[in-house]
């Protein structure tokens, strides 16, 4: 939630014995220039406060110290209340390393793997809960698929389709193929997890982004923005990262596969985790939402903007499709190597 109300930062900074000379705004972050140095003051919703601090302290206890340092007030507090937000103070770090070599994404994924490794734990397997999750998700997707199939019938009955309806009809088959692919991966996960009877969680960052990977003067990298940290399946961080990264013009992101492989070198995902990752990633939820909003006249945007919105969602789906095919190929190669190794052992 963005900071919309005017905030008097003087009393907040006084809690740190600081006086600002100049302040620049960057979204929810304020760059504070003082005679003691340059600092970052970030505002977060009140509801995030307690969970945020608990997560930070838990990570330090686990030995994960690659967090942008958070300064305490003179009273020993991490957070200061200012209107409808909490604020916390950090050193101002750069988003790019000082050296010419830029391997930020590889470093980020290596650090993310470390975060997941040192906080990983085997959660109690509850077959009934797993079944409920599977049945709930399959039911939801089946309802969405029926909606799409009903709407395409309505569009094709028209003598003249609108520009949006024409785009939807043109890409309908690809849309449904993505739905069926995601369902197939979900089915594979369900069968595999019933067999292995195991479930792993880690402390997830919640909003992994290259923007949240910052560097000190020695080019040492730190993660920032842990407001949405929680114990969850580790691949959730990958899903959210790739959703944001691939939401762009049509590309074949081979680097995306390199980052994924870097992560797996340091925190190998299990077969069932990969299947669920692919399932969540490839179901074309953004395309469905755009179509549903248009069909139910929920959007106030112009026809032109809604067509553009649909095409953006379609490009995201195609970019994800290319990345997912790389993961599928990697998984197939693993199985072939494992089969060859087992054959060698039996000879």
GROMACS .gro file of C-alpha atoms in nm:
model
  347
    1UNK     CA    1   0.000   0.000   0.000
    2UNK     CA    2   0.154   0.329  -0.111
    3UNK     CA    3   0.208   0.619   0.127
    4UNK     CA    4  -0.064   0.865   0.028
    5UNK     CA    5  -0.084   1.093   0.332
    6UNK     CA    6   0.170   1.366   0.394
    7UNK     CA    7   0.412   1.252   0.664
    8UNK     CA    8   0.628   1.470   0.888
    9UNK     CA    9   0.956   1.279   0.887
   10UNK     CA   10   1.123   1.504   1.145
   11UNK     CA   11   0.979   1.330   1.454
   12UNK     CA   12   1.050   0.988   1.300
   13UNK     CA   13   1.415   1.070   1.232
   14UNK     CA   14   1.450   1.224   1.577
   15UNK     CA   15   1.396   0.873   1.715
   16UNK     CA   16   1.733   0.789   1.555
   17UNK     CA   17   1.902   1.118   1.656
   18UNK     CA   18   1.902   1.222   1.290
   19UNK     CA   19   1.811   1.547   1.120
   20UNK     CA   20   1.754   1.550   0.744
   21UNK     CA   21   1.921   1.795   0.510
   22UNK     CA   22   1.727   1.674   0.208
   23UNK     CA   23   1.477   1.398   0.128
   24UNK     CA   24   1.405   1.221  -0.204
   25UNK     CA   25   1.102   0.998  -0.260
   26UNK     CA   26   1.119   0.657  -0.431
   27UNK     CA   27   0.778   0.492  -0.392
   28UNK     CA   28   0.751   0.384  -0.027
   29UNK     CA   29   1.121   0.453   0.033
   30UNK     CA   30   1.266   0.789   0.128
   31UNK     CA   31   1.633   0.866   0.064
   32UNK     CA   32   1.741   1.068   0.366
   33UNK     CA   33   2.049   1.291   0.338
   34UNK     CA   34   2.197   1.382   0.677
   35UNK     CA   35   2.528   1.506   0.812
   36UNK     CA   36   2.583   1.151   0.949
   37UNK     CA   37   2.537   0.988   0.608
   38UNK     CA   38   2.267   0.878   0.365
   39UNK     CA   39   1.988   0.648   0.481
   40UNK     CA   40   1.680   0.470   0.346
   41UNK     CA   41   1.353   0.513   0.537
   42UNK     CA   42   1.082   0.272   0.428
   43UNK     CA   43   0.714   0.277   0.511
   44UNK     CA   44   0.508  -0.041   0.545
   45UNK     CA   45   0.139  -0.098   0.630
   46UNK     CA   46   0.064  -0.126   1.002
   47UNK     CA   47  -0.067  -0.481   0.951
   48UNK     CA   48   0.277  -0.600   0.835
   49UNK     CA   49   0.470  -0.464   1.133
   50UNK     CA   50   0.472  -0.746   1.388
   51UNK     CA   51   0.512  -1.025   1.133
   52UNK     CA   52   0.792  -0.836   0.958
   53UNK     CA   53   1.002  -0.797   1.272
   54UNK     CA   54   0.937  -1.155   1.383
   55UNK     CA   55   1.053  -1.281   1.041
   56UNK     CA   56   1.371  -1.072   1.050
   57UNK     CA   57   1.461  -1.195   1.398
   58UNK     CA   58   1.388  -1.556   1.298
   59UNK     CA   59   1.614  -1.527   0.994
   60UNK     CA   60   1.899  -1.392   1.206
   61UNK     CA   61   1.853  -1.682   1.449
   62UNK     CA   62   1.873  -1.926   1.157
   63UNK     CA   63   2.204  -1.770   1.051
   64UNK     CA   64   2.080  -1.575   0.749
   65UNK     CA   65   2.243  -1.234   0.781
   66UNK     CA   66   2.236  -1.117   0.420
   67UNK     CA   67   1.953  -0.878   0.503
   68UNK     CA   68   1.993  -0.505   0.455
   69UNK     CA   69   2.063  -0.396   0.817
   70UNK     CA   70   1.774  -0.236   1.005
   71UNK     CA   71   1.871   0.028   1.257
   72UNK     CA   72   1.712   0.045   1.601
   73UNK     CA   73   1.585   0.372   1.745
   74UNK     CA   74   1.746   0.526   2.053
   75UNK     CA   75   1.478   0.336   2.247
   76UNK     CA   76   1.578   0.004   2.089
   77UNK     CA   77   1.278  -0.026   1.857
   78UNK     CA   78   1.287  -0.140   1.493
   79UNK     CA   79   0.969   0.041   1.387
   80UNK     CA   80   0.838   0.394   1.427
   81UNK     CA   81   0.470   0.484   1.376
   82UNK     CA   82   0.396   0.764   1.132
   83UNK     CA   83   0.029   0.824   1.043
   84UNK     CA   84  -0.108   0.500   0.894
   85UNK     CA   85   0.233   0.336   0.838
   86UNK     CA   86   0.527   0.195   1.027
   87UNK     CA   87   0.871   0.313   0.919
   88UNK     CA   88   1.212   0.152   0.953
   89UNK     CA   89   1.559   0.286   0.881
   90UNK     CA   90   1.839   0.124   0.678
   91UNK     CA   91   2.167   0.231   0.518
   92UNK     CA   92   2.124   0.350   0.161
   93UNK     CA   93   2.265   0.077  -0.064
   94UNK     CA   94   2.297   0.071  -0.441
   95UNK     CA   95   2.097  -0.154  -0.674
   96UNK     CA   96   2.400  -0.225  -0.894
   97UNK     CA   97   2.749  -0.349  -0.803
   98UNK     CA   98   3.042  -0.116  -0.843
   99UNK     CA   99   3.233  -0.361  -1.062
  100UNK     CA  100   3.172  -0.386  -1.435
  101UNK     CA  101   3.081  -0.752  -1.417
  102UNK     CA  102   2.707  -0.782  -1.372
  103UNK     CA  103   2.596  -1.128  -1.258
  104UNK     CA  104   2.334  -0.993  -1.018
  105UNK     CA  105   2.067  -1.245  -1.113
  106UNK     CA  106   2.298  -1.543  -1.055
  107UNK     CA  107   2.402  -1.400  -0.718
  108UNK     CA  108   2.038  -1.332  -0.630
  109UNK     CA  109   1.930  -1.689  -0.705
  110UNK     CA  110   2.226  -1.832  -0.517
  111UNK     CA  111   2.133  -1.621  -0.214
  112UNK     CA  112   1.767  -1.717  -0.248
  113UNK     CA  113   1.869  -2.084  -0.248
  114UNK     CA  114   2.068  -2.024   0.070
  115UNK     CA  115   1.767  -1.857   0.234
  116UNK     CA  116   1.550  -2.158   0.149
  117UNK     CA  117   1.817  -2.409   0.253
  118UNK     CA  118   1.885  -2.283   0.604
  119UNK     CA  119   1.515  -2.232   0.681
  120UNK     CA  120   1.385  -2.553   0.519
  121UNK     CA  121   1.186  -2.795   0.726
  122UNK     CA  122   0.983  -3.105   0.659
  123UNK     CA  123   0.623  -3.026   0.743
  124UNK     CA  124   0.382  -3.285   0.869
  125UNK     CA  125   0.216  -3.462   0.577
  126UNK     CA  126  -0.160  -3.459   0.604
  127UNK     CA  127  -0.313  -3.664   0.325
  128UNK     CA  128  -0.659  -3.516   0.383
  129UNK     CA  129  -0.528  -3.159   0.352
  130UNK     CA  130  -0.338  -3.246   0.034
  131UNK     CA  131  -0.650  -3.404  -0.112
  132UNK     CA  132  -0.857  -3.098  -0.027
  133UNK     CA  133  -0.604  -2.866  -0.190
  134UNK     CA  134  -0.594  -3.080  -0.504
  135UNK     CA  135  -0.971  -3.109  -0.530
  136UNK     CA  136  -1.025  -2.739  -0.458
  137UNK     CA  137  -0.779  -2.629  -0.724
  138UNK     CA  138  -0.902  -2.876  -0.987
  139UNK     CA  139  -1.261  -2.769  -0.921
  140UNK     CA  140  -1.168  -2.402  -0.956
  141UNK     CA  141  -0.982  -2.464  -1.281
  142UNK     CA  142  -1.263  -2.675  -1.424
  143UNK     CA  143  -1.509  -2.392  -1.355
  144UNK     CA  144  -1.277  -2.147  -1.527
  145UNK     CA  145  -1.240  -2.377  -1.827
  146UNK     CA  146  -1.617  -2.413  -1.858
  147UNK     CA  147  -1.654  -2.036  -1.845
  148UNK     CA  148  -1.400  -1.995  -2.127
  149UNK     CA  149  -1.567  -2.266  -2.337
  150UNK     CA  150  -1.910  -2.108  -2.288
  151UNK     CA  151  -1.780  -1.764  -2.378
  152UNK     CA  152  -1.608  -1.883  -2.697
  153UNK     CA  153  -1.939  -2.036  -2.806
  154UNK     CA  154  -2.110  -1.700  -2.750
  155UNK     CA  155  -1.841  -1.515  -2.946
  156UNK     CA  156  -1.849  -1.754  -3.242
  157UNK     CA  157  -2.226  -1.722  -3.274
  158UNK     CA  158  -2.195  -1.350  -3.342
  159UNK     CA  159  -2.199  -1.223  -3.699
  160UNK     CA  160  -1.939  -0.960  -3.609
  161UNK     CA  161  -1.705  -1.001  -3.316
  162UNK     CA  162  -1.561  -0.706  -3.128
  163UNK     CA  163  -1.181  -0.655  -3.154
  164UNK     CA  164  -1.140  -0.812  -2.808
  165UNK     CA  165  -1.359  -1.111  -2.892
  166UNK     CA  166  -1.166  -1.164  -3.214
  167UNK     CA  167  -0.836  -1.173  -3.026
  168UNK     CA  168  -0.983  -1.412  -2.770
  169UNK     CA  169  -1.115  -1.643  -3.040
  170UNK     CA  170  -0.782  -1.634  -3.225
  171UNK     CA  171  -0.589  -1.748  -2.917
  172UNK     CA  172  -0.853  -1.970  -2.757
  173UNK     CA  173  -0.691  -2.302  -2.852
  174UNK     CA  174  -0.353  -2.194  -2.709
  175UNK     CA  175  -0.528  -2.075  -2.395
  176UNK     CA  176  -0.694  -2.412  -2.343
  177UNK     CA  177  -0.372  -2.601  -2.414
  178UNK     CA  178  -0.208  -2.405  -2.131
  179UNK     CA  179  -0.500  -2.497  -1.903
  180UNK     CA  180  -0.464  -2.866  -1.985
  181UNK     CA  181  -0.085  -2.857  -1.942
  182UNK     CA  182  -0.116  -2.701  -1.597
  183UNK     CA  183  -0.376  -2.958  -1.499
  184UNK     CA  184  -0.148  -3.239  -1.614
  185UNK     CA  185   0.134  -3.110  -1.395
  186UNK     CA  186  -0.105  -3.080  -1.101
  187UNK     CA  187  -0.216  -3.441  -1.148
  188UNK     CA  188   0.147  -3.556  -1.159
  189UNK     CA  189   0.223  -3.365  -0.839
  190UNK     CA  190  -0.075  -3.522  -0.661
  191UNK     CA  191   0.022  -3.876  -0.756
  192UNK     CA  192   0.385  -3.818  -0.663
  193UNK     CA  193   0.315  -3.652  -0.329
  194UNK     CA  194   0.078  -3.935  -0.230
  195UNK     CA  195   0.364  -4.173  -0.301
  196UNK     CA  196   0.644  -3.982  -0.125
  197UNK     CA  197   0.426  -3.852   0.161
  198UNK     CA  198   0.651  -3.556   0.224
  199UNK     CA  199   0.607  -3.182   0.220
  200UNK     CA  200   0.879  -2.919   0.250
  201UNK     CA  201   0.853  -2.551   0.340
  202UNK     CA  202   1.103  -2.269   0.382
  203UNK     CA  203   1.089  -1.907   0.479
  204UNK     CA  204   1.000  -1.738   0.152
  205UNK     CA  205   1.085  -1.378   0.073
  206UNK     CA  206   0.741  -1.309  -0.071
  207UNK     CA  207   0.842  -1.063  -0.342
  208UNK     CA  208   1.176  -1.161  -0.492
  209UNK     CA  209   1.296  -0.899  -0.736
  210UNK     CA  210   1.630  -0.779  -0.870
  211UNK     CA  211   1.522  -0.438  -0.734
  212UNK     CA  212   1.538  -0.585  -0.384
  213UNK     CA  213   1.896  -0.709  -0.425
  214UNK     CA  214   2.130  -0.433  -0.307
  215UNK     CA  215   2.507  -0.391  -0.275
  216UNK     CA  216   2.738  -0.231  -0.020
  217UNK     CA  217   3.067  -0.060  -0.104
  218UNK     CA  218   3.243  -0.397  -0.120
  219UNK     CA  219   2.991  -0.531  -0.374
  220UNK     CA  220   2.845  -0.768  -0.116
  221UNK     CA  221   2.480  -0.839  -0.192
  222UNK     CA  222   2.189  -0.811   0.050
  223UNK     CA  223   1.817  -0.877   0.025
  224UNK     CA  224   1.567  -0.609   0.120
  225UNK     CA  225   1.188  -0.587   0.160
  226UNK     CA  226   1.099  -0.884   0.381
  227UNK     CA  227   0.752  -0.755   0.467
  228UNK     CA  228   0.578  -1.052   0.304
  229UNK     CA  229   0.807  -1.323   0.439
  230UNK     CA  230   0.635  -1.642   0.555
  231UNK     CA  231   0.688  -2.017   0.586
  232UNK     CA  232   0.566  -2.165   0.257
  233UNK     CA  233   0.669  -2.397  -0.028
  234UNK     CA  234   1.006  -2.260  -0.145
  235UNK     CA  235   0.912  -2.258  -0.514
  236UNK     CA  236   0.651  -1.990  -0.439
  237UNK     CA  237   0.934  -1.737  -0.462
  238UNK     CA  238   1.024  -1.865  -0.808
  239UNK     CA  239   0.665  -1.846  -0.931
  240UNK     CA  240   0.625  -1.484  -0.823
  241UNK     CA  241   0.968  -1.385  -0.959
  242UNK     CA  242   0.914  -1.534  -1.303
  243UNK     CA  243   0.560  -1.399  -1.326
  244UNK     CA  244   0.695  -1.045  -1.287
  245UNK     CA  245   1.007  -1.100  -1.496
  246UNK     CA  246   0.827  -1.255  -1.792
  247UNK     CA  247   0.545  -1.000  -1.796
  248UNK     CA  248   0.691  -0.820  -2.093
  249UNK     CA  249   0.706  -0.824  -2.472
  250UNK     CA  250   0.751  -1.168  -2.640
  251UNK     CA  251   1.097  -1.302  -2.551
  252UNK     CA  252   1.278  -1.632  -2.528
  253UNK     CA  253   1.447  -1.584  -2.192
  254UNK     CA  254   1.737  -1.828  -2.192
  255UNK     CA  255   1.884  -1.641  -1.896
  256UNK     CA  256   1.574  -1.740  -1.700
  257UNK     CA  257   1.676  -2.103  -1.735
  258UNK     CA  258   2.034  -2.025  -1.627
  259UNK     CA  259   1.904  -1.859  -1.308
  260UNK     CA  260   1.675  -2.153  -1.239
  261UNK     CA  261   1.966  -2.396  -1.277
  262UNK     CA  262   2.183  -2.182  -1.046
  263UNK     CA  263   1.910  -2.202  -0.783
  264UNK     CA  264   1.882  -2.580  -0.822
  265UNK     CA  265   2.257  -2.626  -0.787
  266UNK     CA  266   2.232  -2.490  -0.434
  267UNK     CA  267   1.877  -2.597  -0.344
  268UNK     CA  268   1.760  -2.883  -0.567
  269UNK     CA  269   1.384  -2.893  -0.605
  270UNK     CA  270   1.224  -3.235  -0.568
  271UNK     CA  271   1.030  -3.388  -0.852
  272UNK     CA  272   0.692  -3.320  -0.691
  273UNK     CA  273   0.794  -2.960  -0.618
  274UNK     CA  274   0.888  -2.905  -0.982
  275UNK     CA  275   0.550  -3.036  -1.097
  276UNK     CA  276   0.360  -2.804  -0.864
  277UNK     CA  277   0.584  -2.513  -0.966
  278UNK     CA  278   0.502  -2.578  -1.332
  279UNK     CA  279   0.134  -2.615  -1.252
  280UNK     CA  280   0.108  -2.281  -1.070
  281UNK     CA  281   0.327  -2.104  -1.324
  282UNK     CA  282   0.161  -2.221  -1.644
  283UNK     CA  283  -0.210  -2.198  -1.563
  284UNK     CA  284  -0.310  -1.886  -1.763
  285UNK     CA  285  -0.478  -1.706  -1.475
  286UNK     CA  286  -0.397  -1.353  -1.606
  287UNK     CA  287  -0.559  -1.432  -1.942
  288UNK     CA  288  -0.865  -1.576  -1.770
  289UNK     CA  289  -0.910  -1.268  -1.552
  290UNK     CA  290  -0.890  -1.030  -1.846
  291UNK     CA  291  -1.146  -1.233  -2.042
  292UNK     CA  292  -1.380  -1.264  -1.745
  293UNK     CA  293  -1.368  -0.890  -1.672
  294UNK     CA  294  -1.446  -0.814  -2.035
  295UNK     CA  295  -1.724  -1.071  -2.067
  296UNK     CA  296  -1.891  -0.951  -1.745
  297UNK     CA  297  -1.835  -0.583  -1.831
  298UNK     CA  298  -1.640  -0.527  -1.508
  299UNK     CA  299  -1.371  -0.312  -1.667
  300UNK     CA  300  -1.415   0.057  -1.738
  301UNK     CA  301  -1.120   0.059  -1.977
  302UNK     CA  302  -1.165   0.128  -2.346
  303UNK     CA  303  -1.188  -0.153  -2.600
  304UNK     CA  304  -0.839  -0.068  -2.722
  305UNK     CA  305  -0.689  -0.088  -2.373
  306UNK     CA  306  -0.866  -0.415  -2.296
  307UNK     CA  307  -0.732  -0.567  -2.618
  308UNK     CA  308  -0.383  -0.452  -2.519
  309UNK     CA  309  -0.435  -0.599  -2.171
  310UNK     CA  310  -0.535  -0.933  -2.323
  311UNK     CA  311  -0.231  -0.937  -2.553
  312UNK     CA  312   0.001  -0.856  -2.263
  313UNK     CA  313  -0.143  -1.152  -2.072
  314UNK     CA  314  -0.106  -1.369  -2.383
  315UNK     CA  315   0.261  -1.269  -2.422
  316UNK     CA  316   0.321  -1.353  -2.056
  317UNK     CA  317   0.168  -1.696  -2.118
  318UNK     CA  318   0.390  -1.757  -2.423
  319UNK     CA  319   0.703  -1.644  -2.237
  320UNK     CA  320   0.617  -1.879  -1.951
  321UNK     CA  321   0.553  -2.158  -2.201
  322UNK     CA  322   0.907  -2.125  -2.338
  323UNK     CA  323   1.057  -2.127  -1.989
  324UNK     CA  324   0.841  -2.421  -1.877
  325UNK     CA  325   0.950  -2.625  -2.179
  326UNK     CA  326   1.311  -2.576  -2.066
  327UNK     CA  327   1.227  -2.707  -1.720
  328UNK     CA  328   1.046  -3.007  -1.870
  329UNK     CA  329   1.348  -3.085  -2.086
  330UNK     CA  330   1.577  -3.059  -1.783
  331UNK     CA  331   1.355  -3.297  -1.584
  332UNK     CA  332   1.353  -3.546  -1.871
  333UNK     CA  333   1.733  -3.537  -1.888
  334UNK     CA  334   1.750  -3.604  -1.513
  335UNK     CA  335   1.527  -3.909  -1.549
  336UNK     CA  336   1.736  -4.043  -1.837
  337UNK     CA  337   2.058  -3.995  -1.640
  338UNK     CA  338   1.906  -4.165  -1.338
  339UNK     CA  339   1.785  -4.457  -1.549
  340UNK     CA  340   2.131  -4.494  -1.704
  341UNK     CA  341   2.297  -4.488  -1.361
  342UNK     CA  342   2.058  -4.755  -1.230
  343UNK     CA  343   2.128  -4.968  -1.537
  344UNK     CA  344   2.503  -4.941  -1.482
  345UNK     CA  345   2.464  -5.048  -1.120
  346UNK     CA  346   2.262  -5.355  -1.219
  347UNK     CA  347   2.521  -5.476  -1.471
   0.00000   0.00000   0.00000
